[in-house]
CSV table of C-alpha atoms in Angstrom, one decimal:
chain,number,residue,atom,x,y,z
A,300,MET,CA,-17.1,17.9,18.1
A,301,THR,CA,-20.4,19.2,16.7
A,302,GLY,CA,-22.8,17.1,14.8
A,303,LEU,CA,-22.2,13.8,16.5
A,304,HIS,CA,-25.9,13.2,17.2
A,305,GLU,CA,-27.1,14.2,13.7
A,306,LYS,CA,-29.0,11.5,11.8
A,307,ALA,CA,-26.7,9.1,9.9
A,308,ASP,CA,-28.1,9.6,6.4
A,309,HIS,CA,-25.3,7.9,4.6
A,310,SER,CA,-24.6,4.8,6.5
A,311,MET,CA,-25.0,2.7,3.3
A,312,THR,CA,-22.8,4.6,1.0
A,313,PRO,CA,-20.5,2.3,-0.9
A,314,TRP,CA,-17.4,2.8,1.2
A,315,PRO,CA,-15.1,1.5,2.6
A,316,VAL,CA,-12.9,1.2,-0.5
A,317,HIS,CA,-9.1,1.6,-0.6
A,318,GLY,CA,-8.9,5.0,-2.1
A,319,GLY,CA,-10.6,7.3,-4.6
A,320,ARG,CA,-14.0,7.2,-6.3
A,321,LEU,CA,-14.5,10.8,-5.4
A,322,SER,CA,-16.9,11.4,-8.3
A,323,GLU,CA,-19.2,8.7,-6.9
A,324,LEU,CA,-18.9,10.1,-3.4
A,325,ALA,CA,-19.9,13.5,-4.6
A,326,ARG,CA,-23.2,12.2,-5.7
A,327,PHE,CA,-24.0,11.1,-2.1
A,328,PHE,CA,-22.8,14.4,-0.7
A,329,PRO,CA,-23.7,17.1,-3.3
A,330,GLU,CA,-23.6,19.8,-0.6
A,331,ALA,CA,-19.9,19.1,0.1
A,332,PRO,CA,-17.5,22.0,-0.8
A,333,THR,CA,-15.0,21.4,-3.6
A,334,PRO,CA,-12.4,20.5,-4.3
A,335,TRP,CA,-12.6,17.2,-2.4
A,336,VAL,CA,-9.6,16.2,-0.4
A,337,ASP,CA,-8.9,12.5,-0.5
A,338,LEU,CA,-7.2,11.4,2.7
A,339,SER,CA,-8.2,7.7,2.3
A,340,THR,CA,-5.3,6.3,0.3
A,341,GLY,CA,-2.1,6.7,2.2
A,342,ILE,CA,-0.4,8.0,-0.9
A,343,ASN,CA,2.4,10.6,-0.4
A,344,PRO,CA,0.7,13.9,-1.3
A,345,HIS,CA,4.1,15.4,-2.3
A,346,ALA,CA,4.8,13.7,-5.6
A,347,HIS,CA,8.3,13.3,-6.9
A,348,PRO,CA,8.9,16.2,-9.3
A,349,GLN,CA,8.8,15.2,-12.9
A,350,ALA,CA,10.9,16.5,-15.8
A,351,SER,CA,9.2,17.3,-19.0
A,352,LEU,CA,8.7,14.1,-21.1
A,353,GLU,CA,9.4,14.1,-24.8
A,354,PRO,CA,6.2,13.6,-26.8
A,355,SER,CA,7.7,10.6,-28.5
A,356,LEU,CA,7.6,8.7,-25.2
A,357,MET,CA,3.9,8.6,-25.5
A,358,GLN,CA,3.9,7.4,-29.0
A,359,ARG,CA,6.1,4.2,-28.9
A,360,LEU,CA,6.4,1.0,-27.0
A,361,PRO,CA,9.1,0.8,-24.4
A,362,ASP,CA,12.5,-0.4,-25.5
A,363,PRO,CA,13.8,-3.4,-23.5
A,364,LEU,CA,16.7,-1.3,-22.3
A,365,GLU,CA,14.3,1.2,-20.8
A,366,GLU,CA,12.6,-1.4,-18.8
A,367,GLN,CA,16.0,-2.7,-17.8
A,368,ALA,CA,17.0,0.7,-16.6
A,369,LEU,CA,13.8,0.8,-14.4
A,370,ARG,CA,14.7,-2.6,-12.9
A,371,PHE,CA,18.2,-1.6,-12.2
A,372,ALA,CA,17.1,1.6,-10.5
A,373,ALA,CA,14.7,-0.4,-8.4
A,374,ALA,CA,17.4,-2.9,-7.5
A,375,GLU,CA,19.7,0.0,-6.4
A,376,ALA,CA,16.9,1.7,-4.4
A,377,TYR,CA,15.9,-1.6,-2.7
A,378,GLY,CA,19.3,-3.1,-2.2
A,379,VAL,CA,18.9,-6.2,-4.3
A,380,SER,CA,20.3,-7.7,-7.5
A,381,PRO,CA,18.5,-6.7,-10.7
A,382,ASP,CA,18.0,-10.4,-11.4
A,383,HIS,CA,15.7,-10.4,-8.3
A,384,VAL,CA,13.4,-7.6,-9.5
A,385,LEU,CA,10.1,-8.2,-11.3
A,386,VAL,CA,8.3,-5.1,-12.5
A,387,GLY,CA,4.6,-4.9,-13.3
A,388,ALA,CA,1.8,-2.4,-13.8
A,389,GLY,CA,1.2,-1.9,-10.1
A,390,THR,CA,1.8,-4.3,-7.2
A,391,GLN,CA,-1.9,-5.3,-7.2
A,392,MET,CA,-1.5,-7.0,-10.6
A,393,LEU,CA,1.5,-8.9,-9.3
A,394,ILE,CA,-0.3,-9.9,-6.1
A,395,GLY,CA,-3.1,-11.3,-8.2
A,396,LEU,CA,-0.8,-13.3,-10.5
A,397,LEU,CA,1.4,-14.8,-7.7
A,398,PRO,CA,-1.0,-17.4,-6.4
A,399,VAL,CA,-1.7,-18.7,-9.9
A,400,PHE,CA,1.9,-19.1,-11.0
A,401,LEU,CA,3.3,-20.3,-7.6
A,402,GLN,CA,1.3,-23.5,-8.1
A,403,ARG,CA,3.6,-24.5,-10.9
A,404,TYR,CA,6.3,-25.1,-8.2
A,405,PHE,CA,4.3,-26.5,-5.3
A,406,THR,CA,0.7,-26.7,-4.1
A,407,PRO,CA,0.2,-24.5,-1.1
A,408,SER,CA,-1.4,-26.4,1.7
A,409,VAL,CA,-2.4,-23.5,3.9
A,410,ILE,CA,-2.6,-19.7,3.2
A,411,ARG,CA,-1.9,-17.9,6.5
A,412,ILE,CA,-2.5,-14.1,6.5
A,413,LEU,CA,-1.7,-11.9,9.4
A,414,GLY,CA,-4.4,-9.3,9.8
A,415,PRO,CA,-6.4,-7.2,9.7
A,416,THR,CA,-4.5,-6.1,6.6
A,417,TYR,CA,-4.7,-5.1,3.0
A,418,SER,CA,-7.7,-7.0,1.5
A,419,GLY,CA,-6.1,-7.5,-1.9
A,420,HIS,CA,-4.0,-10.4,-0.7
A,421,GLU,CA,-6.9,-12.5,0.6
A,422,ALA,CA,-8.9,-11.7,-2.6
A,423,ALA,CA,-6.1,-12.9,-4.8
A,424,TRP,CA,-5.7,-16.2,-2.9
A,425,ARG,CA,-9.4,-16.8,-2.8
A,426,GLU,CA,-9.7,-16.2,-6.5
A,427,ALA,CA,-7.1,-18.9,-7.0
A,428,GLY,CA,-9.2,-21.3,-5.0
A,429,PHE,CA,-7.6,-21.3,-1.6
A,430,GLU,CA,-9.1,-20.9,1.9
A,431,ILE,CA,-7.5,-18.5,4.3
A,432,ASP,CA,-6.3,-19.0,7.8
A,433,HIS,CA,-6.5,-15.6,9.6
A,434,VAL,CA,-4.0,-14.9,12.4
A,435,PRO,CA,-4.0,-11.5,14.3
A,436,HIS,CA,-0.9,-9.4,14.2
A,437,GLY,CA,1.1,-9.8,17.4
A,438,ALA,CA,-0.2,-13.4,18.1
A,439,ALA,CA,2.3,-16.2,18.6
A,440,LEU,CA,2.7,-17.9,15.2
A,441,ALA,CA,2.6,-21.7,15.1
A,442,MET,CA,5.3,-23.5,13.2
A,443,PRO,CA,4.4,-23.6,9.5
A,444,ALA,CA,2.8,-26.6,8.0
A,445,LYS,CA,4.4,-28.3,4.9
A,446,HIS,CA,4.0,-26.1,1.8
A,447,MET,CA,2.4,-23.2,3.8
A,448,VAL,CA,2.4,-19.7,2.4
A,449,SER,CA,2.2,-16.9,5.0
A,450,VAL,CA,1.4,-13.3,4.0
A,451,VAL,CA,2.6,-10.4,6.1
A,452,CYS,CA,2.3,-6.7,5.5
A,453,SER,CA,5.2,-4.8,7.3
A,454,PRO,CA,4.5,-2.0,8.1
A,455,ASN,CA,1.0,-3.3,8.2
A,456,ASN,CA,-1.9,-1.4,6.5
A,457,PRO,CA,-3.8,-0.1,8.4
A,458,THR,CA,-2.3,-0.7,11.9
A,459,GLY,CA,1.3,0.1,11.2
A,460,HIS,CA,2.4,-3.1,12.9
A,461,ARG,CA,6.0,-4.2,12.0
A,462,LEU,CA,7.9,-7.4,12.1
A,463,THR,CA,11.6,-7.2,12.8
A,464,LEU,CA,14.2,-8.5,10.3
A,465,GLY,CA,14.9,-11.3,12.7
A,466,GLU,CA,11.3,-12.3,12.8
A,467,ILE,CA,11.0,-12.2,9.0
A,468,GLY,CA,14.2,-14.1,8.6
A,469,SER,CA,13.2,-16.8,11.0
A,470,LEU,CA,9.8,-17.2,9.3
A,471,ALA,CA,11.5,-17.4,5.9
A,472,GLU,CA,13.8,-20.1,7.1
A,473,SER,CA,11.1,-22.2,8.7
A,474,HIS,CA,8.8,-21.9,5.7
A,475,ALA,CA,11.6,-22.8,3.2
A,476,ARG,CA,12.6,-25.9,5.2
A,477,LEU,CA,9.1,-27.2,4.7
A,478,GLY,CA,8.8,-26.2,1.0
A,479,GLY,CA,6.7,-23.1,1.7
A,480,MET,CA,7.1,-19.4,1.5
A,481,ILE,CA,6.5,-16.1,3.2
A,482,VAL,CA,5.3,-13.1,1.2
A,483,VAL,CA,6.1,-9.8,2.8
A,484,ASP,CA,4.2,-6.7,1.5
A,485,GLU,CA,6.4,-3.6,2.1
A,486,ALA,CA,4.1,-1.1,0.3
A,487,PHE,CA,4.8,1.4,3.1
A,488,ALA,CA,8.4,0.6,3.8
A,489,ASP,CA,10.2,3.2,1.6
A,490,PHE,CA,10.8,5.6,4.5
A,491,SER,CA,11.5,2.8,7.1
A,492,PRO,CA,15.0,2.3,8.4
A,493,GLU,CA,15.2,-1.4,7.3
A,494,SER,CA,13.7,-3.7,4.7
A,495,ALA,CA,13.3,-7.5,4.3
A,496,ALA,CA,15.0,-7.0,1.0
A,497,SER,CA,18.3,-7.3,2.9
A,498,LEU,CA,17.5,-10.9,3.4
A,499,LEU,CA,17.5,-11.8,-0.3
A,500,PRO,CA,18.4,-14.0,-2.0
A,501,HIS,CA,16.3,-16.5,-0.1
A,502,PRO,CA,14.3,-19.5,-1.4
A,503,GLY,CA,11.4,-18.9,1.0
A,504,LEU,CA,10.9,-15.1,0.7
A,505,ILE,CA,9.1,-12.8,-1.8
A,506,ILE,CA,8.7,-9.1,-1.2
A,507,CYS,CA,6.1,-6.8,-2.6
A,508,ARG,CA,7.2,-3.1,-3.1
A,509,SER,CA,4.8,-0.4,-4.2
A,510,PHE,CA,6.3,2.6,-6.2
A,511,GLY,CA,3.2,4.9,-6.3
A,512,LYS,CA,2.6,5.4,-2.6
A,513,ALA,CA,6.0,6.6,-1.5
A,514,TYR,CA,6.6,8.7,-4.7
A,515,GLY,CA,3.1,10.1,-4.9
A,516,LEU,CA,2.7,8.7,-8.4
A,517,ALA,CA,0.1,5.9,-8.0
A,518,GLY,CA,-1.5,6.7,-11.4
A,519,LEU,CA,1.7,5.5,-13.2
A,520,ARG,CA,0.9,1.9,-12.0
A,521,ILE,CA,4.4,0.6,-11.2
A,522,GLY,CA,5.0,-2.2,-8.8
A,523,PHE,CA,7.7,-4.8,-8.0
A,524,LEU,CA,8.1,-8.2,-6.6
A,525,LEU,CA,11.6,-8.9,-5.2
A,526,GLY,CA,12.9,-12.4,-4.8
A,527,SER,CA,15.1,-15.3,-6.0
A,528,HIS,CA,12.3,-17.8,-6.5
A,529,PRO,CA,11.9,-19.0,-10.1
A,530,VAL,CA,8.2,-18.1,-10.0
A,531,LEU,CA,9.2,-14.5,-10.7
A,532,HIS,CA,10.7,-15.6,-14.0
A,533,ALA,CA,7.6,-17.5,-14.9
A,534,MET,CA,5.4,-14.4,-14.2
A,535,ARG,CA,7.8,-12.2,-16.2
A,536,ALA,CA,7.4,-14.5,-19.2
A,537,ALA,CA,3.6,-14.5,-18.9
A,538,ILE,CA,3.3,-10.7,-18.5
A,539,GLY,CA,5.0,-10.2,-21.9
A,540,PRO,CA,7.4,-7.8,-23.4
A,541,TRP,CA,5.9,-4.5,-22.2
A,542,PRO,CA,5.0,-4.8,-18.5
A,543,VAL,CA,4.8,-1.0,-18.0
A,544,SER,CA,4.5,2.0,-20.3
A,545,THR,CA,7.4,4.0,-21.8
A,546,PRO,CA,6.7,7.1,-19.7
A,547,ALA,CA,6.5,4.9,-16.6
A,548,CYS,CA,9.9,3.5,-17.3
A,549,HIS,CA,11.5,6.9,-17.5
A,550,ILE,CA,9.6,8.6,-14.6
A,551,GLY,CA,10.0,5.5,-12.4
A,552,ARG,CA,13.7,5.3,-13.1
A,553,ASP,CA,14.4,9.0,-12.4
A,554,ALA,CA,12.4,8.8,-9.1
A,555,LEU,CA,14.0,5.6,-7.9
A,556,CYS,CA,17.5,7.0,-8.6
A,557,ASP,CA,16.8,10.2,-6.6
A,558,ARG,CA,18.2,9.2,-3.2
A,559,ASP,CA,18.5,12.9,-2.1
A,560,TRP,CA,14.7,13.3,-2.6
A,561,ARG,CA,14.0,10.2,-0.5
A,562,MET,CA,16.4,11.4,2.3
A,563,ALA,CA,14.7,14.8,2.4
A,564,MET,CA,11.2,13.5,2.2
A,565,ALA,CA,11.4,11.1,5.2
A,566,PRO,CA,11.7,13.8,7.9
A,567,ARG,CA,9.2,16.0,6.1
A,568,LEU,CA,6.6,13.3,6.2
A,569,GLU,CA,7.3,12.7,9.9
A,570,ARG,CA,6.8,16.4,10.7
A,571,GLU,CA,3.5,16.5,8.8
A,572,MET,CA,2.2,13.3,10.4
A,573,THR,CA,3.0,14.8,13.8
A,574,ALA,CA,0.9,17.8,12.9
A,575,LEU,CA,-2.0,15.7,11.6
A,576,ARG,CA,-2.0,13.5,14.7
A,577,LYS,CA,-2.2,16.6,16.9
A,578,VAL,CA,-5.3,17.9,15.0
A,579,VAL,CA,-7.1,14.5,15.0
A,580,THR,CA,-6.3,13.6,18.6
A,581,GLN,CA,-7.4,17.1,19.8
A,582,ALA,CA,-10.8,16.2,18.3
A,583,GLY,CA,-11.0,13.3,20.7
A,584,LEU,CA,-9.9,10.4,18.5
A,585,GLU,CA,-7.3,7.9,19.8
A,586,CYS,CA,-4.3,7.2,17.6
A,587,VAL,CA,-3.8,3.4,17.6
A,588,GLY,CA,-1.2,2.9,14.9
A,589,GLY,CA,0.2,4.1,11.6
A,590,THR,CA,3.2,5.0,9.5
A,591,SER,CA,4.6,8.3,8.2
A,592,LEU,CA,2.0,8.1,5.4
A,593,PHE,CA,-1.2,7.3,7.4
A,594,SER,CA,-2.5,7.1,10.9
A,595,LEU,CA,-5.2,4.9,12.3
A,596,TYR,CA,-7.7,6.3,14.9
A,597,ARG,CA,-10.4,4.8,17.1
A,598,SER,CA,-13.6,6.5,18.2
A,599,PRO,CA,-17.0,5.2,19.2
A,600,HIS,CA,-18.3,7.9,16.9
A,601,ALA,CA,-16.2,6.9,13.9
A,602,GLN,CA,-19.0,6.4,11.5
A,603,LYS,CA,-20.6,9.8,12.3
A,604,ILE,CA,-17.2,11.5,12.1
A,605,TRP,CA,-16.8,9.9,8.6
A,606,GLU,CA,-20.1,11.4,7.5
A,607,ILE,CA,-19.3,14.8,9.0
A,608,LEU,CA,-16.0,14.9,7.1
A,609,ALA,CA,-17.6,13.7,3.9
A,610,ARG,CA,-20.1,16.6,4.1
A,611,ALA,CA,-17.0,18.9,4.4
A,612,GLY,CA,-15.5,17.4,1.3
A,613,LEU,CA,-13.0,15.2,3.1
A,614,LEU,CA,-12.7,11.5,2.5
A,615,VAL,CA,-11.0,9.2,5.1
A,616,ARG,CA,-10.9,5.4,5.1
A,617,ARG,CA,-13.4,3.4,7.2
A,618,PHE,CA,-13.5,-0.3,7.6
A,619,ASP,CA,-16.3,-2.9,7.4
A,620,TRP,CA,-14.6,-5.1,9.9
A,621,ASP,CA,-14.5,-2.5,12.7
A,622,ASP,CA,-16.8,0.5,12.7
A,623,THR,CA,-14.8,2.3,15.4
A,624,LEU,CA,-11.7,2.9,13.2
A,625,LEU,CA,-10.8,5.5,10.7
A,626,ARG,CA,-7.6,5.9,8.7
A,627,PHE,CA,-6.3,9.3,7.8
A,628,GLY,CA,-3.7,10.0,5.1
A,629,LEU,CA,-1.6,13.2,5.0
A,630,PRO,CA,-3.3,16.4,3.8
A,631,PRO,CA,-1.5,17.9,0.8
A,632,ASP,CA,-1.0,21.3,2.2
A,633,GLU,CA,-1.6,23.6,5.2
A,634,ALA,CA,-4.9,24.8,3.9
A,635,SER,CA,-6.2,21.2,3.8
A,636,LEU,CA,-5.0,20.5,7.3
A,637,LYS,CA,-6.9,23.6,8.5
A,638,ARG,CA,-10.0,22.5,6.6
A,639,LEU,CA,-9.8,19.2,8.4
A,640,ALA,CA,-9.3,20.8,11.8
A,641,LYS,CA,-12.3,23.0,11.2
A,642,ALA,CA,-14.5,20.1,10.2
A,643,LEU,CA,-13.4,18.2,13.4
A,644,GLU,CA,-14.3,21.1,15.7
């Protein structure tokens, strides 16, 4: 790769962040060609096709039956009862509310997070006043303490590490026996062969499901919590009568009902991820994990590679906890993949 020994002029740019902020990035790299290609998010670049919306949907509040239709579609897609589905304006909002409302039912004694992982979980629990016990993925887990809450992302972001259904079920049982809970974030599980949702209903298990990543429609801000714990009903009451917009109800319902699209998209993403991994590993980076929507790579030159790509108008994800890692999402088309390959030469 060329340019690895160039001066690192942008080591203090305000990244890593989890996706976006391209307009701000462009100020640091005004020489970069446009349009920018954002490979930092892990969002499906092939969005679910949208039918034309009636203008009236933008002009009125959602009807309760429209939200119900969205919940029923999510229940069908995830294989759970509609009574076990809480919808909100993005999973991040629900992740932030959960620590606050869970304290109505018990006071968590320990918050155990398997990491490194999505930082939003730790931020939410810290904001609620809790200290965090960090445990590395793959480590032997000690038996939970009384009223412990464990948080697991499976598949994990950014490593791709997965827990089996047997492992999740065992953790849910052991936590429930001691009045605690396991929270499983399945933001990248839509194209996986199995889901912890099959273990519901369960008193010790709550599952986070992200709509926007798999369906390529993150801007709609739709997210779900799945579970039978009464905290979901308390959160629903607090969120109020219009948790998501009228267009989101309609678009989300149509996408979640489209099983044929999901079935066809899964192998397409696998093929495109194989092509991406070939390009990146040929440039000398080692693939150390991932899913069909992102791959994680290691290189001693990761920070310089990040800058080289930024100067080429390509944003990938870097991490403040390990400066040898970069995460690449899928390019939206063949031209973007070729642009990436050229920048990595």
